[in-house]
PDB file of C-alpha atoms in Angstrom:
ATOM      1  CA  MET A 204     104.807 106.281 153.236  1.00 50.00           C
ATOM      2  CA  ALA A 205     102.924 109.569 153.688  1.00 48.00           C
ATOM      3  CA  GLN A 206     105.468 111.297 151.455  1.00 49.00           C
ATOM      4  CA  HIS A 207     104.982 108.600 148.769  1.00 49.00           C
ATOM      5  CA  ASN A 208     101.166 109.028 148.853  1.00 52.00           C
ATOM      6  CA  SER A 209     101.568 112.789 148.613  1.00 53.00           C
ATOM      7  CA  SER A 210     103.794 112.381 145.541  1.00 53.00           C
ATOM      8  CA  GLU A 211     101.199 110.125 143.873  1.00 50.00           C
ATOM      9  CA  GLU A 212      98.441 112.647 144.602  1.00 51.00           C
ATOM     10  CA  VAL A 213     100.545 115.425 143.032  1.00 50.00           C
ATOM     11  CA  ASP A 214     101.195 113.314 139.903  1.00 60.00           C
ATOM     12  CA  LEU A 215      97.519 112.396 139.576  1.00 60.00           C
ATOM     13  CA  GLY A 216      96.471 116.000 140.048  1.00 62.00           C
ATOM     14  CA  TYR A 217      98.983 117.121 137.423  1.00 59.00           C
ATOM     15  CA  LEU A 218      97.678 114.534 134.927  1.00 62.00           C
ATOM     16  CA  LEU A 219      94.070 115.545 135.549  1.00 65.00           C
ATOM     17  CA  LYS A 220      94.981 119.206 135.028  1.00 64.00           C
ATOM     18  CA  LYS A 221      96.795 118.382 131.773  1.00 63.00           C
ATOM     19  CA  SER A 222      93.863 116.260 130.555  1.00 67.00           C
ATOM     20  CA  ASN A 223      91.546 119.147 131.378  1.00 68.00           C
ATOM     21  CA  ASP A 224      93.765 121.512 129.389  1.00 65.00           C
ATOM     22  CA  ILE A 225      93.729 119.163 126.400  1.00 73.00           C
ATOM     23  CA  PHE A 226      89.924 118.861 126.419  1.00 73.00           C
ATOM     24  CA  LYS A 227      89.643 122.635 126.733  1.00 71.00           C
ATOM     25  CA  SER A 228      91.989 123.093 123.763  1.00 72.00           C
ATOM     26  CA  ILE A 229      89.949 120.638 121.670  1.00 77.00           C
ATOM     27  CA  ALA A 230      86.677 122.325 122.646  1.00 75.00           C
ATOM     28  CA  ARG A 231      88.200 125.754 121.892  1.00 75.00           C
ATOM     29  CA  GLY A 232      89.388 124.489 118.493  1.00 72.00           C
ATOM     30  CA  ILE A 233      85.947 123.080 117.612  1.00 80.00           C
ATOM     31  CA  PHE A 234      84.312 126.333 118.662  1.00 78.00           C
ATOM     32  CA  LYS A 235      86.722 128.346 116.475  1.00 76.00           C
ATOM     33  CA  VAL A 236      85.965 126.123 113.471  1.00 77.00           C
ATOM     34  CA  ILE A 237      82.199 126.496 113.982  1.00 82.00           C
ATOM     35  CA  ASP A 238      82.600 130.241 114.557  1.00 77.00           C
ATOM     36  CA  PHE A 239      84.669 130.526 111.358  1.00 76.00           C
ATOM     37  CA  PHE A 240      81.957 128.861 109.242  1.00 79.00           C
ATOM     38  CA  ILE A 241      79.210 130.941 110.877  1.00 83.00           C
ATOM     39  CA  LYS A 242      81.091 134.172 110.150  1.00 83.00           C
ATOM     40  CA  ASN A 243      81.734 133.106 106.568  1.00 82.00           C
ATOM     41  CA  ILE A 244      78.409 131.353 105.973  1.00 86.00           C
ATOM     42  CA  ILE A 245      77.630 133.398 102.842  1.00 87.00           C
ATOM     43  CA  TRP A 246      80.982 132.539 101.242  1.00 85.00           C
ATOM     44  CA  VAL A 247      80.554 128.861 102.178  1.00 83.00           C
ATOM     45  CA  ILE A 248      77.060 128.735 100.635  1.00 87.00           C
ATOM     46  CA  LEU A 249      78.316 130.436  97.453  1.00 89.00           C
ATOM     47  CA  LEU A 250      81.221 127.982  97.197  1.00 84.00           C
ATOM     48  CA  ILE A 251      78.881 125.014  97.689  1.00 85.00           C
ATOM     49  CA  ILE A 252      76.586 126.319  94.931  1.00 87.00           C
ATOM     50  CA  LEU A 253      79.591 126.916  92.644  1.00 87.00           C
ATOM     51  CA  GLY A 254      80.904 123.422  93.403  1.00 84.00           C
ATOM     52  CA  VAL A 255      77.542 121.827  92.568  1.00 86.00           C
ATOM     53  CA  VAL A 256      77.416 123.742  89.270  1.00 86.00           C
ATOM     54  CA  ILE A 257      80.955 122.635  88.381  1.00 85.00           C
ATOM     55  CA  GLY A 258      80.038 119.056  89.357  1.00 82.00           C
ATOM     56  CA  PHE A 259      76.976 119.080  87.079  1.00 81.00           C
ATOM     57  CA  TYR A 260      79.083 120.451  84.228  1.00 80.00           C
ATOM     58  CA  LYS A 261      81.807 117.816  84.758  1.00 79.00           C
ATOM     59  CA  ASP A 262      79.285 114.978  84.918  1.00 74.00           C
ATOM     60  CA  TYR A 263      77.489 116.219  81.799  1.00 73.00           C
ATOM     61  CA  ASN A 264      80.681 116.517  79.734  1.00 70.00           C
ATOM     62  CA  ALA A 265      82.561 113.568  81.243  1.00 69.00           C
ATOM     63  CA  LYS A 266      83.808 110.820  78.960  1.00 73.00           C
ATOM     64  CA  LYS A 267      82.763 107.632  80.679  1.00 80.00           C
ATOM     65  CA  PHE A 268      85.149 104.730  80.230  1.00 83.00           C
ATOM     66  CA  TYR A 269      84.165 101.102  80.758  1.00 87.00           C
ATOM     67  CA  ASP A 270      86.489  98.189  81.423  1.00 90.00           C
ATOM     68  CA  ASN A 271      86.420  95.264  79.002  1.00 92.00           C
ATOM     69  CA  GLN A 272      88.154  92.111  80.197  1.00 93.00           C
ATOM     70  CA  VAL A 273      89.382  89.557  77.669  1.00 94.00           C
ATOM     71  CA  ILE A 274      90.893  86.134  78.414  1.00 95.00           C
ATOM     72  CA  VAL A 275      93.126  84.821  75.623  1.00 94.00           C
ATOM     73  CA  ILE A 276      95.382  81.885  74.743  1.00 91.00           C
ATOM     74  CA  PRO A 277      98.590  82.878  72.909  1.00 92.00           C
ATOM     75  CA  ASN A 278      99.427  79.964  70.602  1.00 91.00           C
ATOM     76  CA  PHE A 279     102.517  78.956  68.593  1.00 90.00           C
ATOM     77  CA  GLU A 280     104.870  80.560  71.161  1.00 87.00           C
ATOM     78  CA  SER A 281     103.329  83.977  70.537  1.00 90.00           C
ATOM     79  CA  VAL A 282     103.376  85.221  74.158  1.00 90.00           C
ATOM     80  CA  ASP A 283     106.299  87.605  73.627  1.00 90.00           C
ATOM     81  CA  TYR A 284     104.701  88.815  70.392  1.00 92.00           C
ATOM     82  CA  LEU A 285     101.420  89.528  72.226  1.00 93.00           C
ATOM     83  CA  TYR A 286     103.093  91.479  75.050  1.00 92.00           C
ATOM     84  CA  ASP A 287     105.276  93.447  72.620  1.00 92.00           C
ATOM     85  CA  LYS A 288     102.256  94.383  70.489  1.00 93.00           C
ATOM     86  CA  VAL A 289     100.285  95.529  73.540  1.00 93.00           C
ATOM     87  CA  GLU A 290     103.249  97.670  74.604  1.00 93.00           C
ATOM     88  CA  ALA A 291     103.543  99.115  71.083  1.00 93.00           C
ATOM     89  CA  ILE A 292      99.810  99.981  70.923  1.00 93.00           C
ATOM     90  CA  ASN A 293      99.998 101.611  74.366  1.00 93.00           C
ATOM     91  CA  SER A 294     102.962 103.676  73.178  1.00 93.00           C
ATOM     92  CA  LYS A 295     100.978 104.836  70.134  1.00 92.00           C
ATOM     93  CA  ILE A 296      98.017 105.746  72.356  1.00 91.00           C
ATOM     94  CA  THR A 297     100.304 107.766  74.663  1.00 91.00           C
ATOM     95  CA  SER A 298     101.880 109.632  71.723  1.00 90.00           C
ATOM     96  CA  ASN A 299      98.429 110.081  70.113  1.00 88.00           C
ATOM     97  CA  ASP A 300      99.597 108.526  66.826  1.00 88.00           C
ATOM     98  CA  THR A 301      96.171 108.672  65.154  1.00 87.00           C
ATOM     99  CA  ILE A 302      97.557 107.621  61.747  1.00 90.00           C
ATOM    100  CA  PHE A 303      98.744 104.265  63.117  1.00 91.00           C
ATOM    101  CA  LEU A 304      95.718 103.757  65.370  1.00 90.00           C
ATOM    102  CA  LYS A 305      93.245 104.600  62.611  1.00 90.00           C
ATOM    103  CA  GLU A 306      94.544 101.662  60.576  1.00 89.00           C
ATOM    104  CA  ILE A 307      93.444  99.356  63.409  1.00 90.00           C
ATOM    105  CA  PHE A 308      90.349 101.001  64.910  1.00 89.00           C
ATOM    106  CA  LYS A 309      89.132 103.036  61.925  1.00 88.00           C
ATOM    107  CA  GLU A 310      86.244 105.344  62.946  1.00 87.00           C
ATOM    108  CA  ASN A 311      86.666 104.418  66.631  1.00 87.00           C
ATOM    109  CA  VAL A 312      90.185 105.822  66.907  1.00 86.00           C
ATOM    110  CA  GLY A 313      90.731 107.695  70.182  1.00 83.00           C
ATOM    111  CA  LYS A 314      88.086 105.774  72.125  1.00 86.00           C
ATOM    112  CA  MET A 315      90.409 103.172  73.651  1.00 88.00           C
ATOM    113  CA  GLY A 316      92.666 103.717  76.653  1.00 88.00           C
ATOM    114  CA  LYS A 317      95.910 101.939  77.489  1.00 91.00           C
ATOM    115  CA  ILE A 318      95.680  98.150  77.661  1.00 92.00           C
ATOM    116  CA  GLU A 319      96.717  96.206  80.763  1.00 91.00           C
ATOM    117  CA  ILE A 320      97.867  92.610  80.315  1.00 91.00           C
ATOM    118  CA  GLU A 321      98.857  89.935  82.822  1.00 89.00           C
ATOM    119  CA  PRO A 322      99.237  86.156  82.913  1.00 88.00           C
ATOM    120  CA  ILE A 323      96.650  84.082  84.729  1.00 86.00           C
ATOM    121  CA  VAL A 324      98.926  82.160  87.064  1.00 77.00           C
ATOM    122  CA  ASP A 325      98.115  78.452  87.000  1.00 69.00           C
ATOM    123  CA  VAL A 326     101.167  76.518  88.160  1.00 64.00           C
ATOM    124  CA  TYR A 327      99.237  73.274  88.661  1.00 61.00           C
ATOM    125  CA  ASN A 328      98.004  73.227  85.072  1.00 64.00           C
ATOM    126  CA  PHE A 329     101.552  73.896  83.861  1.00 60.00           C
ATOM    127  CA  ILE A 330     102.997  71.071  85.979  1.00 61.00           C
ATOM    128  CA  SER A 331     100.286  68.590  84.975  1.00 59.00           C
ATOM    129  CA  GLN A 332     101.091  68.925  81.278  1.00 60.00           C
ATOM    130  CA  SER A 333     104.320  66.884  81.411  1.00 59.00           C
ATOM    131  CA  ARG A 334     107.179  65.636  83.547  1.00 63.00           C
ATOM    132  CA  GLU A 335     109.535  67.980  81.685  1.00 62.00           C
ATOM    133  CA  ASN A 336     107.539  70.974  82.929  1.00 59.00           C
ATOM    134  CA  ILE A 337     108.143  69.922  86.522  1.00 63.00           C
ATOM    135  CA  ASP A 338     111.892  69.866  85.847  1.00 65.00           C
ATOM    136  CA  ILE A 339     111.730  73.281  84.123  1.00 61.00           C
ATOM    137  CA  LEU A 340     109.855  74.768  87.061  1.00 63.00           C
ATOM    138  CA  ARG A 341     112.338  73.317  89.546  1.00 67.00           C
ATOM    139  CA  ILE A 342     115.366  74.643  87.639  1.00 64.00           C
ATOM    140  CA  LEU A 343     113.965  78.134  87.035  1.00 59.00           C
ATOM    141  CA  ALA A 344     112.815  78.565  90.641  1.00 60.00           C
ATOM    142  CA  GLN A 345     116.102  77.457  92.217  1.00 64.00           C
ATOM    143  CA  ASN A 346     117.588  80.938  92.588  1.00 59.00           C
ATOM    144  CA  GLN A 347     114.356  82.817  93.256  1.00 56.00           C
ATOM    145  CA  ASP A 348     111.643  82.806  95.882  1.00 56.00           C
ATOM    146  CA  PHE A 349     108.831  80.624  94.519  1.00 52.00           C
ATOM    147  CA  SER A 350     106.031  83.101  95.272  1.00 56.00           C
ATOM    148  CA  GLU A 351     107.993  85.831  93.448  1.00 55.00           C
ATOM    149  CA  TYR A 352     108.851  83.492  90.596  1.00 53.00           C
ATOM    150  CA  ILE A 353     105.282  82.544  89.709  1.00 53.00           C
ATOM    151  CA  GLU A 354     104.303  86.253  89.565  1.00 55.00           C
ATOM    152  CA  ASP A 355     107.374  87.253  87.536  1.00 55.00           C
ATOM    153  CA  ILE A 356     106.346  88.612  84.140  1.00 49.00           C
ATOM    154  CA  SER A 357     109.301  86.819  82.513  1.00 54.00           C
ATOM    155  CA  THR A 358     107.673  83.468  83.333  1.00 58.00           C
ATOM    156  CA  SER A 359     104.345  84.461  81.772  1.00 61.00           C
ATOM    157  CA  LYS A 360     105.028  82.476  78.596  1.00 65.00           C
ATOM    158  CA  TYR A 361     104.668  79.265  80.600  1.00 71.00           C
ATOM    159  CA  TYR A 362     101.019  79.961  81.483  1.00 82.00           C
ATOM    160  CA  LYS A 363      98.241  79.077  79.090  1.00 86.00           C
ATOM    161  CA  TYR A 364      95.782  81.897  79.768  1.00 89.00           C
ATOM    162  CA  HIS A 365      96.327  85.671  79.864  1.00 92.00           C
ATOM    163  CA  ARG A 366      93.977  88.510  80.807  1.00 93.00           C
ATOM    164  CA  LEU A 367      93.679  91.855  79.025  1.00 94.00           C
ATOM    165  CA  LYS A 368      91.876  94.823  80.543  1.00 94.00           C
ATOM    166  CA  ILE A 369      90.825  97.292  77.847  1.00 92.00           C
ATOM    167  CA  PRO A 370      89.249 100.644  78.836  1.00 91.00           C
ATOM    168  CA  ILE A 371      86.902 101.976  76.145  1.00 89.00           C
ATOM    169  CA  GLU A 372      84.983 105.238  76.035  1.00 87.00           C
ATOM    170  CA  GLY A 373      81.240 104.606  76.003  1.00 82.00           C
ATOM    171  CA  SER A 374      79.494 101.268  75.606  1.00 80.00           C
ATOM    172  CA  GLU A 375      78.366 101.363  71.978  1.00 84.00           C
ATOM    173  CA  SER A 376      81.678 100.573  70.240  1.00 87.00           C
ATOM    174  CA  SER A 377      83.232  98.039  72.628  1.00 89.00           C
ATOM    175  CA  GLN A 378      82.568  94.905  70.547  1.00 91.00           C
ATOM    176  CA  LYS A 379      83.779  96.520  67.308  1.00 92.00           C
ATOM    177  CA  ILE A 380      86.966  97.910  68.898  1.00 92.00           C
ATOM    178  CA  ILE A 381      87.900  94.580  70.518  1.00 92.00           C
ATOM    179  CA  SER A 382      87.135  92.714  67.280  1.00 91.00           C
ATOM    180  CA  ASP A 383      89.380  95.108  65.325  1.00 92.00           C
ATOM    181  CA  LEU A 384      92.119  94.777  67.949  1.00 92.00           C
ATOM    182  CA  PHE A 385      92.270  90.988  67.671  1.00 92.00           C
ATOM    183  CA  ASP A 386      91.990  91.067  63.885  1.00 92.00           C
ATOM    184  CA  TYR A 387      95.156  93.167  63.989  1.00 93.00           C
ATOM    185  CA  LEU A 388      96.921  90.908  66.518  1.00 93.00           C
ATOM    186  CA  ASN A 389      96.075  87.828  64.428  1.00 93.00           C
ATOM    187  CA  SER A 390      97.215  89.368  61.134  1.00 91.00           C
ATOM    188  CA  ASN A 391     100.874  88.395  61.559  1.00 91.00           C
ATOM    189  CA  GLU A 392     101.880  86.225  58.575  1.00 93.00           C
ATOM    190  CA  HIS A 393     104.457  84.232  60.527  1.00 92.00           C
ATOM    191  CA  PHE A 394     101.888  82.946  63.018  1.00 91.00           C
ATOM    192  CA  LYS A 395      99.220  82.546  60.333  1.00 91.00           C
ATOM    193  CA  ASN A 396     101.555  80.143  58.525  1.00 92.00           C
ATOM    194  CA  TYR A 397     102.121  78.247  61.768  1.00 90.00           C
ATOM    195  CA  GLN A 398      98.369  78.033  62.275  1.00 89.00           C
ATOM    196  CA  GLN A 399      97.846  76.642  58.767  1.00 91.00           C
ATOM    197  CA  ILE A 400     100.547  73.984  59.239  1.00 91.00           C
ATOM    198  CA  PHE A 401      99.092  72.998  62.596  1.00 90.00           C
ATOM    199  CA  SER A 402      95.556  72.817  61.209  1.00 89.00           C
ATOM    200  CA  GLU A 403      96.596  70.489  58.376  1.00 89.00           C
ATOM    201  CA  THR A 404      98.689  68.244  60.640  1.00 91.00           C
ATOM    202  CA  ASN A 405      96.059  68.173  63.376  1.00 89.00           C
ATOM    203  CA  SER A 406      93.293  67.159  60.946  1.00 90.00           C
ATOM    204  CA  TYR A 407      95.506  64.387  59.559  1.00 91.00           C
ATOM    205  CA  GLU A 408      96.297  63.071  63.066  1.00 91.00           C
ATOM    206  CA  ILE A 409      92.625  63.061  64.056  1.00 90.00           C
ATOM    207  CA  GLN A 410      91.730  61.109  60.934  1.00 92.00           C
ATOM    208  CA  LYS A 411      94.499  58.550  61.599  1.00 91.00           C
ATOM    209  CA  HIS A 412      93.421  58.137  65.207  1.00 89.00           C
ATOM    210  CA  TYR A 413      89.882  57.338  64.099  1.00 90.00           C
ATOM    211  CA  GLU A 414      91.292  54.756  61.673  1.00 89.00           C
ATOM    212  CA  MET A 415      93.483  53.165  64.367  1.00 90.00           C
ATOM    213  CA  ILE A 416      90.554  52.984  66.794  1.00 88.00           C
ATOM    214  CA  THR A 417      88.487  51.273  64.080  1.00 89.00           C
ATOM    215  CA  GLN A 418      91.336  48.795  63.507  1.00 89.00           C
ATOM    216  CA  VAL A 419      91.608  48.040  67.232  1.00 86.00           C
ATOM    217  CA  ASP A 420      87.837  47.463  67.412  1.00 84.00           C
ATOM    218  CA  SER A 421      88.084  45.130  64.450  1.00 85.00           C
ATOM    219  CA  MET A 422      90.932  43.152  66.041  1.00 83.00           C
ATOM    220  CA  VAL A 423      89.112  42.841  69.377  1.00 79.00           C
ATOM    221  CA  LYS A 424      85.994  41.678  67.567  1.00 79.00           C
ATOM    222  CA  SER A 425      88.004  39.060  65.660  1.00 79.00           C
ATOM    223  CA  MET A 426      89.523  37.776  68.879  1.00 72.00           C
ATOM    224  CA  TYR A 427      86.115  37.380  70.489  1.00 67.00           C
ATOM    225  CA  GLU A 428      84.909  35.455  67.441  1.00 66.00           C
ATOM    226  CA  ILE A 429      87.973  33.161  67.545  1.00 61.00           C
ATOM    227  CA  SER A 430      87.561  32.622  71.286  1.00 58.00           C
ATOM    228  CA  GLY A 431      83.949  31.565  70.691  1.00 55.00           C
ATOM    229  CA  ILE A 432      85.052  28.931  68.152  1.00 52.00           C
ATOM    230  CA  SER A 433      88.039  27.477  70.027  1.00 52.00           C
ATOM    231  CA  SER A 434      88.365  27.435  73.784  1.00 49.00           C
ATOM    232  CA  ASN A 435      92.081  26.490  73.435  1.00 50.00           C
ATOM    233  CA  VAL A 436      93.087  29.973  72.295  1.00 48.00           C
ATOM    234  CA  SER A 437      90.875  31.948  74.675  1.00 50.00           C
ATOM    235  CA  VAL A 438      93.510  31.978  77.428  1.00 46.00           C
ATOM    236  CA  ASN A 439      96.225  33.216  75.043  1.00 53.00           C
ATOM    237  CA  ASN A 440      93.894  35.874  73.657  1.00 60.00           C
ATOM    238  CA  THR A 441      93.138  37.384  77.090  1.00 67.00           C
ATOM    239  CA  SER A 442      96.430  39.280  77.408  1.00 73.00           C
ATOM    240  CA  ASP A 443      96.183  40.466  73.788  1.00 73.00           C
ATOM    241  CA  GLN A 444      92.648  41.660  74.380  1.00 76.00           C
ATOM    242  CA  HIS A 445      93.742  43.628  77.448  1.00 79.00           C
ATOM    243  CA  TYR A 446      96.592  45.175  75.436  1.00 82.00           C
ATOM    244  CA  LEU A 447      94.241  46.192  72.627  1.00 82.00           C
ATOM    245  CA  ILE A 448      91.672  47.637  75.029  1.00 84.00           C
ATOM    246  CA  GLU A 449      94.409  49.639  76.755  1.00 86.00           C
ATOM    247  CA  ARG A 450      95.688  50.734  73.351  1.00 87.00           C
ATOM    248  CA  LYS A 451      92.218  51.944  72.410  1.00 87.00           C
ATOM    249  CA  ARG A 452      91.946  53.851  75.677  1.00 89.00           C
ATOM    250  CA  LEU A 453      95.224  55.654  74.967  1.00 90.00           C
ATOM    251  CA  LEU A 454      94.141  56.423  71.399  1.00 89.00           C
ATOM    252  CA  ILE A 455      90.874  57.932  72.639  1.00 90.00           C
ATOM    253  CA  GLU A 456      92.818  59.986  75.202  1.00 90.00           C
ATOM    254  CA  ASP A 457      95.150  61.256  72.450  1.00 89.00           C
ATOM    255  CA  LEU A 458      92.160  61.966  70.209  1.00 90.00           C
ATOM    256  CA  TYR A 459      90.592  64.048  72.989  1.00 91.00           C
ATOM    257  CA  LYS A 460      93.784  66.105  73.295  1.00 89.00           C
ATOM    258  CA  LEU A 461      93.983  66.565  69.534  1.00 88.00           C
ATOM    259  CA  LYS A 462      90.398  67.811  69.365  1.00 91.00           C
ATOM    260  CA  MET A 463      90.960  70.147  72.302  1.00 88.00           C
ATOM    261  CA  ALA A 464      94.077  71.484  70.561  1.00 87.00           C
ATOM    262  CA  GLN A 465      92.039  71.964  67.391  1.00 86.00           C
ATOM    263  CA  LYS A 466      89.724  74.274  69.360  1.00 87.00           C
ATOM    264  CA  ASP A 467      92.533  76.045  71.258  1.00 87.00           C
ATOM    265  CA  TYR A 468      94.772  76.599  68.226  1.00 88.00           C
ATOM    266  CA  PHE A 469      92.023  78.178  66.175  1.00 84.00           C
ATOM    267  CA  SER A 470      94.161  81.343  65.814  1.00 88.00           C
ATOM    268  CA  SER A 471      97.515  82.640  67.023  1.00 90.00           C
ATOM    269  CA  ILE A 472      95.821  84.736  69.743  1.00 91.00           C
ATOM    270  CA  LYS A 473      92.618  82.904  70.586  1.00 92.00           C
ATOM    271  CA  VAL A 474      89.905  84.820  72.441  1.00 92.00           C
ATOM    272  CA  VAL A 475      88.437  82.580  75.137  1.00 91.00           C
ATOM    273  CA  ASN A 476      86.045  84.973  76.835  1.00 93.00           C
ATOM    274  CA  VAL A 477      85.088  88.664  76.757  1.00 90.00           C
ATOM    275  CA  ASP A 478      83.231  90.645  79.439  1.00 91.00           C
ATOM    276  CA  TYR A 479      82.066  93.919  77.910  1.00 89.00           C
ATOM    277  CA  ASN A 480      81.366  97.295  79.529  1.00 87.00           C
ATOM    278  CA  LEU A 481      82.216  96.633  83.164  1.00 86.00           C
ATOM    279  CA  GLU A 482      82.066  99.536  85.600  1.00 81.00           C
ATOM    280  CA  PRO A 483      85.669 100.477  86.477  1.00 75.00           C
ATOM    281  CA  GLU A 484      86.733  99.956  90.080  1.00 70.00           C
ATOM    282  CA  LYS A 485      87.239 103.210  91.995  1.00 66.00           C
ATOM    283  CA  PHE A 486      88.776 103.714  95.427  1.00 55.00           C
ATOM    284  CA  LEU A 487      86.345 106.532  96.270  1.00 59.00           C
ATOM    285  CA  ASN A 488      83.387 106.690  93.925  1.00 66.00           C
ATOM    286  CA  ILE A 489      82.143 110.166  94.909  1.00 72.00           C
ATOM    287  CA  SER A 490      79.860 112.168  92.634  1.00 74.00           C
ATOM    288  CA  ASN A 491      81.369 115.345  91.175  1.00 78.00           C
ATOM    289  CA  LYS A 492      78.356 117.242  92.568  1.00 80.00           C
ATOM    290  CA  ILE A 493      79.576 116.338  96.065  1.00 82.00           C
ATOM    291  CA  LYS A 494      83.316 116.251  95.397  1.00 82.00           C
ATOM    292  CA  TYR A 495      83.735 119.792  94.018  1.00 83.00           C
ATOM    293  CA  PRO A 496      81.825 121.599  96.838  1.00 85.00           C
ATOM    294  CA  ILE A 497      83.995 119.741  99.366  1.00 86.00           C
ATOM    295  CA  ILE A 498      87.179 120.701  97.455  1.00 87.00           C
ATOM    296  CA  LEU A 499      86.236 124.385  97.176  1.00 86.00           C
ATOM    297  CA  VAL A 500      85.184 124.713 100.828  1.00 85.00           C
ATOM    298  CA  SER A 501      88.334 122.862 101.939  1.00 87.00           C
ATOM    299  CA  LEU A 502      90.581 125.169  99.882  1.00 87.00           C
ATOM    300  CA  PHE A 503      88.759 128.229 101.250  1.00 83.00           C
ATOM    301  CA  SER A 504      89.252 126.953 104.827  1.00 84.00           C
ATOM    302  CA  LEU A 505      92.907 126.094 104.155  1.00 86.00           C
ATOM    303  CA  VAL A 506      93.681 129.650 102.995  1.00 84.00           C
ATOM    304  CA  PHE A 507      92.236 131.143 106.185  1.00 81.00           C
ATOM    305  CA  PHE A 508      93.988 128.491 108.323  1.00 81.00           C
ATOM    306  CA  ILE A 509      97.347 129.420 106.779  1.00 84.00           C
ATOM    307  CA  ILE A 510      96.633 133.114 107.407  1.00 82.00           C
ATOM    308  CA  TYR A 511      95.648 132.324 111.026  1.00 77.00           C
ATOM    309  CA  LEU A 512      98.772 130.204 111.503  1.00 80.00           C
ATOM    310  CA  PHE A 513     100.992 132.950 110.091  1.00 78.00           C
ATOM    311  CA  LYS A 514      99.473 135.566 112.416  1.00 77.00           C
ATOM    312  CA  SER A 515      99.892 133.273 115.439  1.00 74.00           C
ATOM    313  CA  LEU A 516     103.549 132.666 114.599  1.00 75.00           C
ATOM    314  CA  ARG A 517     104.162 136.386 114.138  1.00 74.00           C
ATOM    315  CA  LYS A 518     102.624 137.116 117.562  1.00 72.00           C
ATOM    316  CA  PHE A 519     104.773 134.409 119.118  1.00 69.00           C
ATOM    317  CA  ALA A 520     107.889 135.866 117.478  1.00 67.00           C
ATOM    318  CA  GLU A 521     107.051 139.398 118.718  1.00 66.00           C
ATOM    319  CA  LEU A 522     106.613 138.107 122.294  1.00 62.00           C
ATOM    320  CA  GLU A 523     110.029 136.510 122.185  1.00 56.00           C
TER     321      GLU A 523
END
């Protein structure tokens, strides 16, 4: 038992000694760092001043970009067209094809950055549209994890709304650039023809629905008048009245959908909402006047650390 206690005391003493050595090493390291900056205080001050000057220059000449977020509805099965056009415009921006871009943005060419586009995932809205959509969703998701499926870009055509993020230099030209962009996207003759056909058909359907509702009202009114004259037919008319009232309800529901479609299908790529000139999100939003002094001092310290490390290794090698 005495031997066991002695062993424990030795282990504890060894650990305390090692802990002491570690704290001493840390304290020695901190002292060396402080001593290094004290010895090189003039260089550090000069680098800080130089960094502040560079930061002021960068801030003064920086091109500030703002985010502009646009929510759109691609109509007439134009989702693939929209994504392909965005990819094509991004390619032209990357290659700096000013001839092509000037046709779209005119005097504002060069002010727009690459566009980001993504579907706004709304599975419940998609399912609620029809029973067929439920079956489509079930079939397409059979061989794929559902959470991955709903985020898959290939399924984006099934969602109604899509979001575009458009970075634009400065805040003065944002509205004009976005207006020109969507004028270009909506200039496709194929989809313009579809829009015209839809508009004519939709207007005709709305007119006919109003006429049918008027007819149903007239028939219900006639039934009430007949029921008031003869009590013998009132019982027979009750079921017909219920049918007509239900028919009117369905017609009004269809009319609502037709009018909503009239608003949604206003153009092939309908702009729903635009938020202009939003401050871009940054992971570390540090001023250049702070960032550049830190970078210069860090680089200066790194050079001397590498030199110190090299000398230490050389001494170690010579001892061996």
